[in-house]
Structures are given as C-alpha cells and as structure tokens.
Tab-separated table of C-alpha atoms in Angstrom:
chain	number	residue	atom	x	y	z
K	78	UNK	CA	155.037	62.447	27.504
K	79	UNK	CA	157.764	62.710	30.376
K	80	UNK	CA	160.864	64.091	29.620
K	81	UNK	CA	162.922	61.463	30.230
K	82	UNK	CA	167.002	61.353	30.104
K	83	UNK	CA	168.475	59.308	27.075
K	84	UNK	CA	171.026	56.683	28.101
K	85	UNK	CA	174.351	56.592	26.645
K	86	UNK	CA	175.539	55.341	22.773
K	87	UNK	CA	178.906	56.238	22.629
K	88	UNK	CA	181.112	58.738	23.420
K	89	UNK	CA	182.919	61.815	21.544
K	90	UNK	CA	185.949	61.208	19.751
K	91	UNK	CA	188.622	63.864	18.260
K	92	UNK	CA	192.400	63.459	17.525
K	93	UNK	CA	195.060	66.381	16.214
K	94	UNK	CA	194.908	65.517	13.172
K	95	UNK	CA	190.895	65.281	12.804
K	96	UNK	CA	189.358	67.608	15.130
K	97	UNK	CA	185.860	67.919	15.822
K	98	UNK	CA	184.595	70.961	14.113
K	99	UNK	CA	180.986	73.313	14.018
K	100	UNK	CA	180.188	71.454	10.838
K	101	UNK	CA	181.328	68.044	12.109
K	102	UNK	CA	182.270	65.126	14.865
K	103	UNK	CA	182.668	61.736	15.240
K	104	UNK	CA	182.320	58.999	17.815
K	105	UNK	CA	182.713	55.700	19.084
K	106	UNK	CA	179.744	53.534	19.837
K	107	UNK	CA	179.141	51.546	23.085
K	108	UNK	CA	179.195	47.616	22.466
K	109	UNK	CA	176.051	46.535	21.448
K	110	UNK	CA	174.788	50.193	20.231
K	111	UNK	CA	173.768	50.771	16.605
K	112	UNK	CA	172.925	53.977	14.587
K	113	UNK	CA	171.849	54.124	10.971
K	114	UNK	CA	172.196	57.071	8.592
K	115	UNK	CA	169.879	59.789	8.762
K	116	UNK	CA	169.986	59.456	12.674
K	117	UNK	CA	169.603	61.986	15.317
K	118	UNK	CA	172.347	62.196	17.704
K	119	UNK	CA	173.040	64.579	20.633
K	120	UNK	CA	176.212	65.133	22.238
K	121	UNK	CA	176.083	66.923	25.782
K	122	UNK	CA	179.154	68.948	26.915
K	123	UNK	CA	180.021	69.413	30.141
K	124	UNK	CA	178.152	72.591	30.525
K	125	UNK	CA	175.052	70.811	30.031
K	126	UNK	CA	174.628	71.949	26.581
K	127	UNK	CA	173.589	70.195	23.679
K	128	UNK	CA	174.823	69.624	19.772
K	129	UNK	CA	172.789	67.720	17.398
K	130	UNK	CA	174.229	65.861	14.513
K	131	UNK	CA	172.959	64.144	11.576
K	132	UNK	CA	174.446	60.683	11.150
K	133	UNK	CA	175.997	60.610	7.566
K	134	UNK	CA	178.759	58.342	7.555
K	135	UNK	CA	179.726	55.230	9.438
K	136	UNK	CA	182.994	53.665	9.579
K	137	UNK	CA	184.458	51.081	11.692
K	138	UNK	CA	188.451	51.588	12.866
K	139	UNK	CA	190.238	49.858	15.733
K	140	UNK	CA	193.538	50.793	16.779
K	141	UNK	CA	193.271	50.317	20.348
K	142	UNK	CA	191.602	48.773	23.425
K	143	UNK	CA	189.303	51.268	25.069
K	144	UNK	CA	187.447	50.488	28.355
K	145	UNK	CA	183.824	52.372	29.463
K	146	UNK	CA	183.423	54.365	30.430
K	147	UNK	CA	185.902	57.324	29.303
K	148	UNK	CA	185.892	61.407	29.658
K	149	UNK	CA	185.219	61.884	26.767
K	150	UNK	CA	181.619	63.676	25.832
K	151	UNK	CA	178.431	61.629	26.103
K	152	UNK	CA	176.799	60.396	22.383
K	153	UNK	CA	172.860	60.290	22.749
K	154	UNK	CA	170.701	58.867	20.419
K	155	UNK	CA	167.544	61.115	19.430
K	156	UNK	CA	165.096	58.831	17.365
C-alpha cells in the first residue's frame, strides 16, 4: 500500500478562553466533510509533526464567517 498524503477536513481551532490542551482540541470542519465518533483524526503542526485524537464529541457553533483556507493547523482524517 503507498503511503499516500491525506487531504484536508478541517482545520485547528483554539480561543483564550478554551485552549487546546495535551488531553484535548477541537476543530472546524471543511464544507462538505463529516466525522463520526470514535474517529481517527490527525492534526499536523508546522514542524511536520503529528497528534492523533479520538473524536468524542461533536458540536456545531457559528459565530462568524470564515473563508478556506486559514493558518490555522491542518485536521486529517485517519479511517
């Protein structure tokens, strides 16, 4: 099997007042993207590295437009 690069789901999200953290971090999806619980995602820092997360919660808030793409860190799925 190649090793082939994931595309895109979302991107990293954090505010002041709830920062990502070792034991947790949230994002937003792309349009048309969809995750379920018990997913696999990755996010990839700028360094390259990689942080796995298990999906556990999913919530839907809106406050603001947002246009793609953004600097914030990539969301990859891993199913």
């Amino acid at each position: 099997m190649k090793n082939q690069k994931q595309q895109p789901i979302g991107r990293g999200s954090a505010t002041e007042r709830d920062p990502n953290t070792a034991e947790k971090f949230k994002f937003w999806l792309r349009p048309g993207q969809m995750v379920n619980p018990f997913d696999i995602v990755a996010a990839e820092h700028f360094d390259g590295s990689m942080t796995y997360g298990l999906v556990t919660n999913i919530q839907h808030i809106t406050d603001a437009a947002a246009t793609w793409p953004t600097s914030f860190p990539t969301i990859l799925a891993k199913r």
